PDB file of C-alpha atoms in Angstrom:
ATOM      1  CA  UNK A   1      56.381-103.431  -9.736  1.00 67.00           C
ATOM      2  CA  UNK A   2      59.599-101.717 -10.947  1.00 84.00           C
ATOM      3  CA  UNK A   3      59.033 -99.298 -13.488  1.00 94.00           C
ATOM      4  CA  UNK A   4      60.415 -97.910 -16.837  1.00 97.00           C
ATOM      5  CA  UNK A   5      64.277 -97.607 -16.223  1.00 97.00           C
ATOM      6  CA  UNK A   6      66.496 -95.637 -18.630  1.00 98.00           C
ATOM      7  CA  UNK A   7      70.289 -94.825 -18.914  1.00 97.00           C
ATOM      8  CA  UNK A   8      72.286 -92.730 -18.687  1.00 97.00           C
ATOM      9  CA  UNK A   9      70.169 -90.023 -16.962  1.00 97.00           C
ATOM     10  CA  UNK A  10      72.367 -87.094 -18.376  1.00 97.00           C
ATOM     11  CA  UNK A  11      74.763 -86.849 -21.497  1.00 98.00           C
ATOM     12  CA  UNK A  12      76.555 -83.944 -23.111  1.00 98.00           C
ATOM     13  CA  UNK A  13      78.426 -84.160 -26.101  1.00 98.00           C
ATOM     14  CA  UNK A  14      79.757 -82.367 -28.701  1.00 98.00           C
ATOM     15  CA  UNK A  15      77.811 -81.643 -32.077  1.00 97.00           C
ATOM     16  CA  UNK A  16      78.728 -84.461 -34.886  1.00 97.00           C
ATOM     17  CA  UNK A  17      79.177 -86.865 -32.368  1.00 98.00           C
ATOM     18  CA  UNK A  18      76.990 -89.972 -31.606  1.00 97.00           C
ATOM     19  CA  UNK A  19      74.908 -91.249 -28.502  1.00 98.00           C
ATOM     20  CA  UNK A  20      72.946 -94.000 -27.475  1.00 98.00           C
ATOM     21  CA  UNK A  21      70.075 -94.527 -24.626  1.00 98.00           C
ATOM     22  CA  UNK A  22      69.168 -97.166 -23.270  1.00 98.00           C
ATOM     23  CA  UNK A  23      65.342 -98.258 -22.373  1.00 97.00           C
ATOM     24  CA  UNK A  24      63.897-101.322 -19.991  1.00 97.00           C
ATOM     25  CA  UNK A  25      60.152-101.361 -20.277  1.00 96.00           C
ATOM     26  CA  UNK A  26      57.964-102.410 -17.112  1.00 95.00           C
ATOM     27  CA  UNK A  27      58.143-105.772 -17.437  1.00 93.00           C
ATOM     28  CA  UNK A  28      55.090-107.470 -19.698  1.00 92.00           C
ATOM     29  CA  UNK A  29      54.450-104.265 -21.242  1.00 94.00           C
ATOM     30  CA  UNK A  30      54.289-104.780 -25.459  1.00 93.00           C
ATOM     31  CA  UNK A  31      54.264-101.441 -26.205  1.00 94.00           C
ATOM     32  CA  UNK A  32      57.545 -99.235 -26.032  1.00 96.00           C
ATOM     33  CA  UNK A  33      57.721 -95.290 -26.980  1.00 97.00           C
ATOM     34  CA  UNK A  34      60.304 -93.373 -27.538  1.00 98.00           C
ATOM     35  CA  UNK A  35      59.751 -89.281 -26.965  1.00 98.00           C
ATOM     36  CA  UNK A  36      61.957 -86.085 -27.546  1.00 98.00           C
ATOM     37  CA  UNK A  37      60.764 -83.069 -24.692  1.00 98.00           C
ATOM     38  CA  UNK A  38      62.288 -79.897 -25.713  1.00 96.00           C
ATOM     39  CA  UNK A  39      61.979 -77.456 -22.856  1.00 93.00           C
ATOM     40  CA  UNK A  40      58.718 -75.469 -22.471  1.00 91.00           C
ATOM     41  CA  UNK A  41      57.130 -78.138 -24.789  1.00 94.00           C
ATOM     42  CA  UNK A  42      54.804 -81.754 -24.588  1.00 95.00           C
ATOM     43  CA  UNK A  43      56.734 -84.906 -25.236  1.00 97.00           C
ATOM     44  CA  UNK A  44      56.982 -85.709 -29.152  1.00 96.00           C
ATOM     45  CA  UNK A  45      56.617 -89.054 -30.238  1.00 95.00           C
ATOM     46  CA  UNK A  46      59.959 -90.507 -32.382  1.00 97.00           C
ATOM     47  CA  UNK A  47      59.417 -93.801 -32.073  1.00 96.00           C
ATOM     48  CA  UNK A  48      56.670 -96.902 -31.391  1.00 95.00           C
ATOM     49  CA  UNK A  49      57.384-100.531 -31.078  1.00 94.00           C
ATOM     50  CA  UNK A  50      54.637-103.366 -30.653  1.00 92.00           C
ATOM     51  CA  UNK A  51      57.076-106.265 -29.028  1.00 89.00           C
ATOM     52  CA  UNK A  52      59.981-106.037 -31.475  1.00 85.00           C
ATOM     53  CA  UNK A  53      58.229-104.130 -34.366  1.00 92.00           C
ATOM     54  CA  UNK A  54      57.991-100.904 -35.876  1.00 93.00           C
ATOM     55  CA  UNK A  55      54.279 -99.439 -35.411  1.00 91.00           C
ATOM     56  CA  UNK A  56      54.600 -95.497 -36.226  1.00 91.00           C
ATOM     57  CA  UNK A  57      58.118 -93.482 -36.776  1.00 94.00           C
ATOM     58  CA  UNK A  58      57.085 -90.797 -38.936  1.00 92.00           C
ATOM     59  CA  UNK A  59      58.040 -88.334 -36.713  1.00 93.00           C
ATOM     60  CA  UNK A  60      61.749 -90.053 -36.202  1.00 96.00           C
ATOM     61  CA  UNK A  61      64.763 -87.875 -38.325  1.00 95.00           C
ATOM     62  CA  UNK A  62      65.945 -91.407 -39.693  1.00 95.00           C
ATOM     63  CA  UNK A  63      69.026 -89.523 -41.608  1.00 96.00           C
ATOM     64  CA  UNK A  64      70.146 -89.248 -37.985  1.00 97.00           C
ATOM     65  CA  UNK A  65      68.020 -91.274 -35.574  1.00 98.00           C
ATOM     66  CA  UNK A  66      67.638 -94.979 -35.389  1.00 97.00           C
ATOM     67  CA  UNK A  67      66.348 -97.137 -32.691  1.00 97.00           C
ATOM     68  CA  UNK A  68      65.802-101.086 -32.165  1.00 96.00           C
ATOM     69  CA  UNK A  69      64.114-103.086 -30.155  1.00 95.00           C
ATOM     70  CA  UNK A  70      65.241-106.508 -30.057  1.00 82.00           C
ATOM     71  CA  UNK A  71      63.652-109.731 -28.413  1.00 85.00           C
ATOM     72  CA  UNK A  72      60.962-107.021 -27.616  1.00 84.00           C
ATOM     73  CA  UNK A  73      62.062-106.742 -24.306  1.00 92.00           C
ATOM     74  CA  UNK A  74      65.071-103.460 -24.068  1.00 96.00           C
ATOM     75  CA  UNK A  75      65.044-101.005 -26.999  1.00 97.00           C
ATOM     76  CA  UNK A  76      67.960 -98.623 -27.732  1.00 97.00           C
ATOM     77  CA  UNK A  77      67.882 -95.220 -29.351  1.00 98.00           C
ATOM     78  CA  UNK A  78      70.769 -94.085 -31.073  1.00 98.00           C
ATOM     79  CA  UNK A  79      71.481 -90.396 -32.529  1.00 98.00           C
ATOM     80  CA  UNK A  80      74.974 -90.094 -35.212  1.00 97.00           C
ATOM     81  CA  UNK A  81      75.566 -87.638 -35.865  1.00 96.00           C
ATOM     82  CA  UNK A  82      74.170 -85.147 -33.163  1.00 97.00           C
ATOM     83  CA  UNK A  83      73.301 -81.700 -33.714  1.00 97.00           C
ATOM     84  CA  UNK A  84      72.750 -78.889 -31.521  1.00 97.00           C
ATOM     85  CA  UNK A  85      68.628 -78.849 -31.711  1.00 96.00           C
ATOM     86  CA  UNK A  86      68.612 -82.080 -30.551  1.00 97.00           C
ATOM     87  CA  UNK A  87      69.700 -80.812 -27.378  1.00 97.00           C
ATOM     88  CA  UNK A  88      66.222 -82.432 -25.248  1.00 98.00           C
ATOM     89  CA  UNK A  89      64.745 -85.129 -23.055  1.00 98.00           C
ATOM     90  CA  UNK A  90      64.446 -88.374 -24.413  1.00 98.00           C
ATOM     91  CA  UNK A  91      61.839 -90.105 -22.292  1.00 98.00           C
ATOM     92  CA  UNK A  92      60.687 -93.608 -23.287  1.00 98.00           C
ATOM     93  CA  UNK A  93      57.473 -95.270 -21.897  1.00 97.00           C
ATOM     94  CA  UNK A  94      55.676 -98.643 -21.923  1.00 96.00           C
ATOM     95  CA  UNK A  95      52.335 -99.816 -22.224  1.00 94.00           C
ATOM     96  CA  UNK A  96      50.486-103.036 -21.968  1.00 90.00           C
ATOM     97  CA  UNK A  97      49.117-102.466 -25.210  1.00 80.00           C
ATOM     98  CA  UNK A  98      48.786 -99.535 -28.104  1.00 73.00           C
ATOM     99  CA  UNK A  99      45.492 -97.826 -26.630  1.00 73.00           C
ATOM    100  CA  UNK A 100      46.115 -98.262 -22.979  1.00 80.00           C
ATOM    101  CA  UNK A 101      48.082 -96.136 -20.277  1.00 91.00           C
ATOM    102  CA  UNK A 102      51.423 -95.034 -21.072  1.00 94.00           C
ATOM    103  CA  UNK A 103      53.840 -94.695 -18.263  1.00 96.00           C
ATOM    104  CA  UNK A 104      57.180 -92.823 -18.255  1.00 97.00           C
ATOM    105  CA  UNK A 105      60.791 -93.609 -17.273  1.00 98.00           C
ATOM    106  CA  UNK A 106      62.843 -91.365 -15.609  1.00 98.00           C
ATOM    107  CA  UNK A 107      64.152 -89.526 -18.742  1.00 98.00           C
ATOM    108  CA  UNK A 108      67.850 -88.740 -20.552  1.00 98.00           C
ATOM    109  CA  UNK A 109      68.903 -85.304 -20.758  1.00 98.00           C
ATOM    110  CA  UNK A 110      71.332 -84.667 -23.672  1.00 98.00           C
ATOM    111  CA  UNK A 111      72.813 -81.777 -24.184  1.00 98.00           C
ATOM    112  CA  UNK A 112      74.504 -80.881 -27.773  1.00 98.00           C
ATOM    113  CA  UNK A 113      77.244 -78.497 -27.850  1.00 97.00           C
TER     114      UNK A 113
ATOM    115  CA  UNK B  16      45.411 -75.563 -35.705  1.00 66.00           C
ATOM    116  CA  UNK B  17      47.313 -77.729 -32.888  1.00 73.00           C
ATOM    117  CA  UNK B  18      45.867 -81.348 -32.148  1.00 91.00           C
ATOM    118  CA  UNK B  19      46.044 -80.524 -28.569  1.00 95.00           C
ATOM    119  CA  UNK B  20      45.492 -77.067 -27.133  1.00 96.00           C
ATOM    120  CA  UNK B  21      46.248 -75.833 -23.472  1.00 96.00           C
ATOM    121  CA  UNK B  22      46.707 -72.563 -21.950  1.00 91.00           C
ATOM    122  CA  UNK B  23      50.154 -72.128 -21.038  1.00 89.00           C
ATOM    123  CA  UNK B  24      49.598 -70.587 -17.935  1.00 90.00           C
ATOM    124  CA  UNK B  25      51.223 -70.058 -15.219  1.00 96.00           C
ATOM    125  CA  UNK B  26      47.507 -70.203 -13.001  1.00 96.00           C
ATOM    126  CA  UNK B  27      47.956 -69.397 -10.043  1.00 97.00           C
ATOM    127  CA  UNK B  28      45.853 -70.579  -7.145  1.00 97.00           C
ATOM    128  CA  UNK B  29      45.494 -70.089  -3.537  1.00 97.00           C
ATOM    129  CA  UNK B  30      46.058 -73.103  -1.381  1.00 97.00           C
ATOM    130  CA  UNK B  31      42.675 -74.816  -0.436  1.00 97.00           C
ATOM    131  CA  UNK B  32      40.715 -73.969  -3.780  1.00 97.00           C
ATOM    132  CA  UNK B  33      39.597 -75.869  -6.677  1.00 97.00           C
ATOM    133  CA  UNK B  34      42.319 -75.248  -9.579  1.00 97.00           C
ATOM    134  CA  UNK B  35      40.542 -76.006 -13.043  1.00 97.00           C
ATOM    135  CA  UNK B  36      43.344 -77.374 -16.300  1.00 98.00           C
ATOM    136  CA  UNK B  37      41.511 -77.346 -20.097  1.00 97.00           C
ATOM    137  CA  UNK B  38      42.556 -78.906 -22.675  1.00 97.00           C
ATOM    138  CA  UNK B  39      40.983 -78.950 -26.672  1.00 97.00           C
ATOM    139  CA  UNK B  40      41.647 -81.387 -29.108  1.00 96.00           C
ATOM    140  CA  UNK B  41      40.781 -81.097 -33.191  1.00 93.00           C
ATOM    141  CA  UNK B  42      40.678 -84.854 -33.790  1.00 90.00           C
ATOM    142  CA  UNK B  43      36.721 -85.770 -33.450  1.00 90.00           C
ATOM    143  CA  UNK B  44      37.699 -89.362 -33.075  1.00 87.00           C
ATOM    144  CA  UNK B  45      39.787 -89.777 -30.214  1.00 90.00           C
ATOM    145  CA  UNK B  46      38.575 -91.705 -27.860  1.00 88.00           C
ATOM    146  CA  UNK B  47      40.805 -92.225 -24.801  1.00 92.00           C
ATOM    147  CA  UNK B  48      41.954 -88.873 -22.703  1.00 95.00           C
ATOM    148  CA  UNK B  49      44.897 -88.973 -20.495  1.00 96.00           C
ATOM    149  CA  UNK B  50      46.161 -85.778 -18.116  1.00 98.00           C
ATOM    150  CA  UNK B  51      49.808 -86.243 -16.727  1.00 98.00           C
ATOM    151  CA  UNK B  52      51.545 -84.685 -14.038  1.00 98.00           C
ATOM    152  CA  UNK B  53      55.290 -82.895 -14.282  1.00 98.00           C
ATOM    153  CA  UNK B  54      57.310 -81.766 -11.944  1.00 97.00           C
ATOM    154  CA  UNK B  55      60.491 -79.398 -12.950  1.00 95.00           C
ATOM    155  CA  UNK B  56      63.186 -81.413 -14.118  1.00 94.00           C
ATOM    156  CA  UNK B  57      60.779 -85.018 -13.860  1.00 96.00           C
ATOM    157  CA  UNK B  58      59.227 -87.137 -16.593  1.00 97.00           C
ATOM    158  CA  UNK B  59      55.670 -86.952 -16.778  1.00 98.00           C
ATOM    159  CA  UNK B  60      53.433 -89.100 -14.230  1.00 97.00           C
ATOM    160  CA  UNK B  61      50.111 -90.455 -15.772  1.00 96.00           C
ATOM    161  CA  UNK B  62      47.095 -88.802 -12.829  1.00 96.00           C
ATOM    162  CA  UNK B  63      44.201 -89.618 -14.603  1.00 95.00           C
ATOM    163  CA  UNK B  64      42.579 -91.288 -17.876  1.00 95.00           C
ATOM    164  CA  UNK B  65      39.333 -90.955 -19.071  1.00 95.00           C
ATOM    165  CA  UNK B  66      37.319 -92.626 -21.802  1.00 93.00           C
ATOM    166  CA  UNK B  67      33.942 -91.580 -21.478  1.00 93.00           C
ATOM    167  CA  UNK B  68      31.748 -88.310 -21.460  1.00 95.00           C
ATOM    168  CA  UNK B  69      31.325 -86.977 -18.423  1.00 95.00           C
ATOM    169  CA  UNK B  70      33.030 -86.902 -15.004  1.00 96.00           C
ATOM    170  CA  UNK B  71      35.387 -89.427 -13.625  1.00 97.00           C
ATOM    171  CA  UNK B  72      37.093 -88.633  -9.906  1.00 97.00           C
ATOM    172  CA  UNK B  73      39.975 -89.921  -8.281  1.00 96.00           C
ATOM    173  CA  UNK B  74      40.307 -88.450  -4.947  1.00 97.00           C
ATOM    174  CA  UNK B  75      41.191 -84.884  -5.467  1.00 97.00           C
ATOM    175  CA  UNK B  76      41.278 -85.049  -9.128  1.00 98.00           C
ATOM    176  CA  UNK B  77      38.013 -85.015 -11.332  1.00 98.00           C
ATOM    177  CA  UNK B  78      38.442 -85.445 -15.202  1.00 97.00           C
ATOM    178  CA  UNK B  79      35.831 -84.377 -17.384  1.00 97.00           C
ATOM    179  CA  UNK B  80      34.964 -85.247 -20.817  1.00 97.00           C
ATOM    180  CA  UNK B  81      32.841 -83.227 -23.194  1.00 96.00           C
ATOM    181  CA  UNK B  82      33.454 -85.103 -26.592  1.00 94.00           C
ATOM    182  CA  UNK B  83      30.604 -83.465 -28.904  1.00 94.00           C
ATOM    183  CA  UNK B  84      32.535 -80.179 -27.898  1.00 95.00           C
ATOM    184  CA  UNK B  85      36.422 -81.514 -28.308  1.00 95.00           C
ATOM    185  CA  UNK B  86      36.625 -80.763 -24.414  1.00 96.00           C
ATOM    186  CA  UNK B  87      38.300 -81.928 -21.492  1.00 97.00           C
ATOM    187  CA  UNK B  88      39.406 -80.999 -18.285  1.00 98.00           C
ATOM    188  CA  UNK B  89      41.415 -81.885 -15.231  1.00 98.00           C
ATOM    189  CA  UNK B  90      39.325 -80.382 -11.583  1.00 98.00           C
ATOM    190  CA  UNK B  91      41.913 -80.407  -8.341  1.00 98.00           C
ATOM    191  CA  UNK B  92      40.273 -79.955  -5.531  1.00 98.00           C
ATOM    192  CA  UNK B  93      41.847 -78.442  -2.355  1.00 98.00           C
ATOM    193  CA  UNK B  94      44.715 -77.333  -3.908  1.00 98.00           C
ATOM    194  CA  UNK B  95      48.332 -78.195  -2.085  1.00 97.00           C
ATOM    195  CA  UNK B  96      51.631 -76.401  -2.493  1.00 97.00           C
ATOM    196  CA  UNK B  97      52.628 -79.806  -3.996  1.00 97.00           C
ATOM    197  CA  UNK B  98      50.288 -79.837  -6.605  1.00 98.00           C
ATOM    198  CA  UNK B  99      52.553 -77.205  -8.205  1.00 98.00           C
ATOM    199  CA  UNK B 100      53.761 -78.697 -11.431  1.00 98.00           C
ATOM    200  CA  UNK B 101      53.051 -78.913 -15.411  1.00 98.00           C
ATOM    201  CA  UNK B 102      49.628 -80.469 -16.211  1.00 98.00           C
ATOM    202  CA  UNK B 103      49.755 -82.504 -19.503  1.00 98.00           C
ATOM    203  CA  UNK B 104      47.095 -83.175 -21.600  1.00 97.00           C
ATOM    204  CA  UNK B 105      47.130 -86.109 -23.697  1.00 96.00           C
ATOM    205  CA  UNK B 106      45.042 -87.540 -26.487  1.00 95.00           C
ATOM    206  CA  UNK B 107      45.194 -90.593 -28.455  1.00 91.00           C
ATOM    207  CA  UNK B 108      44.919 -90.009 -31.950  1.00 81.00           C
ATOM    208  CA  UNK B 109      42.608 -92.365 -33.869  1.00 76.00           C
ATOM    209  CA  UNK B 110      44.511 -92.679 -37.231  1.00 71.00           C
ATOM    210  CA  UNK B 111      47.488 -93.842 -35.897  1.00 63.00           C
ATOM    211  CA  UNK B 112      46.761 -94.487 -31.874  1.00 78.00           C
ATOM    212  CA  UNK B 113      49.598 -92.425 -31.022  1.00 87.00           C
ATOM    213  CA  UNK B 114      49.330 -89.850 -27.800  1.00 91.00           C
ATOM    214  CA  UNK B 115      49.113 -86.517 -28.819  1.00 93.00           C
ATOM    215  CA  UNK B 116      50.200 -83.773 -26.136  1.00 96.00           C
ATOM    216  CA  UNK B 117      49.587 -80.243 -25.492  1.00 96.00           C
ATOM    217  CA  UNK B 118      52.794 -77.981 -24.557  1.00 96.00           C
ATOM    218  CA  UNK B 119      51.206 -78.136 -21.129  1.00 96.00           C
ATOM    219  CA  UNK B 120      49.597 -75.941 -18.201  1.00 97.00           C
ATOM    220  CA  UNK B 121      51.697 -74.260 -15.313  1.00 97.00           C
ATOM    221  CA  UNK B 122      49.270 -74.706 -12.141  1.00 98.00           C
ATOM    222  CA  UNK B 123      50.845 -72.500  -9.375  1.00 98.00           C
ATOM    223  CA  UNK B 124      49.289 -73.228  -5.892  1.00 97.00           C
ATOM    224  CA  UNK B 125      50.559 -70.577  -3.148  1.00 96.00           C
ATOM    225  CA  UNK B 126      50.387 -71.362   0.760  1.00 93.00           C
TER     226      UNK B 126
END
C-alpha cells in the first residue's frame, strides 16, 4: 500500500513570497491533516479535512494560509505571503477516519528568508 | 499547563536495556493514545496506539495506559542503536478529536 506522498520535499524562498504543497493521501483514507513542525517541537495541527470538508482550522493563520481539498482525494496548502517564522515542516497525514491512526508523509521543508 | 507533557530528554541508555518514554496529558477525556517514532530529519512513524488502561505490547514496545492518573508510557525493551530517535506522544483531544502532541523525548541508546 503506497503511502502519504507530498511535494516538493524542500523549498526556500524569500519572505513576501508565496508557496504551495502538495498532499496525496493513502488511498481510501477520509481524513487529511495538515501540520507545521518547527524544529525542537511536536507537529501542530493547521488544518483537518473529512473528504472535501473543513472539520477544525482554528489553529490555521487564514490572513496568510489557505488550503483545499477538492474531490476529497489531493489537498493543497498554500502560504502568500510568507514570512520568516514560518520557516518549518509541513507534514500532512491521512486517516481512515477522525479517531483512528494517523499516518505521515514524508514532509516539506520550507525555509523563509 | 501543556495538553501533552514529555521530558525533553536526551535519555540515554545502554544498548540491551529497557528504555522507559512518559508522557502526561490534562484532558481527562481523551480516549485514544498514540506514541510515534522520529528519526532526525524524518516525519514521524506511528509505533504504537493504545485505547485502553493497562498494557498493550508489540514486540519490543509495551504501551501503557494509566487514565485515572492522565498517564502513559512507551516500554522498549532491549534497546538497539537504532532505536535512537524522537519519541512522540500523541493524544486525541475529545472536544475537537484532533491529536495533540508533546514537543517529544530524545531516547539515546549507546552500543
Amino acid at each position: 500500500e503506497a503511502g502519504v506522498a507530498q511535494s516538493p520535499r524542500y523549498k526556500i524562498i524569500e519572505k513576501r513570497q508565496s508557496v504551495a504543497f502538495w498532499c496525496n493521501p493513502i488511498s481510501g483514507h477520509a481524513t487529511l491533516y495538515w501540520y507545521q513542525q518547527i524544529l525542537g517541537q511536536g507537529p501542530k495541527l493547521l488544518i483537518q479535512f473529512q473528504n472535501n470538508g473543513v472539520v477544525d482550522d482554528s489553529q490555521l493563520p487564514k490572513d496568510r494560509f489557505s488550503a483545499e481539498r477538492l474531490k476529497g482525494v489531493d489537498s493543497t496548502l498554500k502560504i502568500q505571503p510568507a514570512k520568516l517564522e514560518d520557516s518549518a515542516v509541513y507534514l500532512c497525514a491521512s486517516s481512515l477516519r477522525t479517531t483512528y491512526e494517523q499516518y505521515f508523509g514524508p514532509g516539506t521543508r520550507l525555509t523563509v528568508t | 499547563q501543556k495538553e501533552v507533557e514529555q521530558n525533553s530528554g536526551p535519555l540515554s541508555v545502554p544498548e540491551g536495556a529497557i528504555a522507559s518514554l512518559n508522557c502526561t496529558y490534562s484532558d481527562r477525556g481523551s480516549q485514544s493514545f498514540f506514541w510515534y517514532r522520529q528519526y532526525s530529519g524524518k516525519s514521524p512513524e506511528l509505533i504504537m496506539s493504545i485505547y485502553s488502561n493497562g498494557d498493550k505490547e508489540d514486540g519490543r514496545f509495551t504501551a501503557q495506559l494509566n487514565k485515572a492518573s492522565q498517564y502513559v508510557s512507551l516500554l522498549i525493551r532491549d534497546s538497539q542503536p537504532s532505536d535512537s530517535a524522537t519519541y512522540l506522544c500523541a493524544v486525541l483531544n475529545t472536544g475537537f478529536q484532533k491529536l495533540v502532541f508533546g514537543t517529544g523525548t530524545r531516547l539515546l541508546v549507546s552500543p
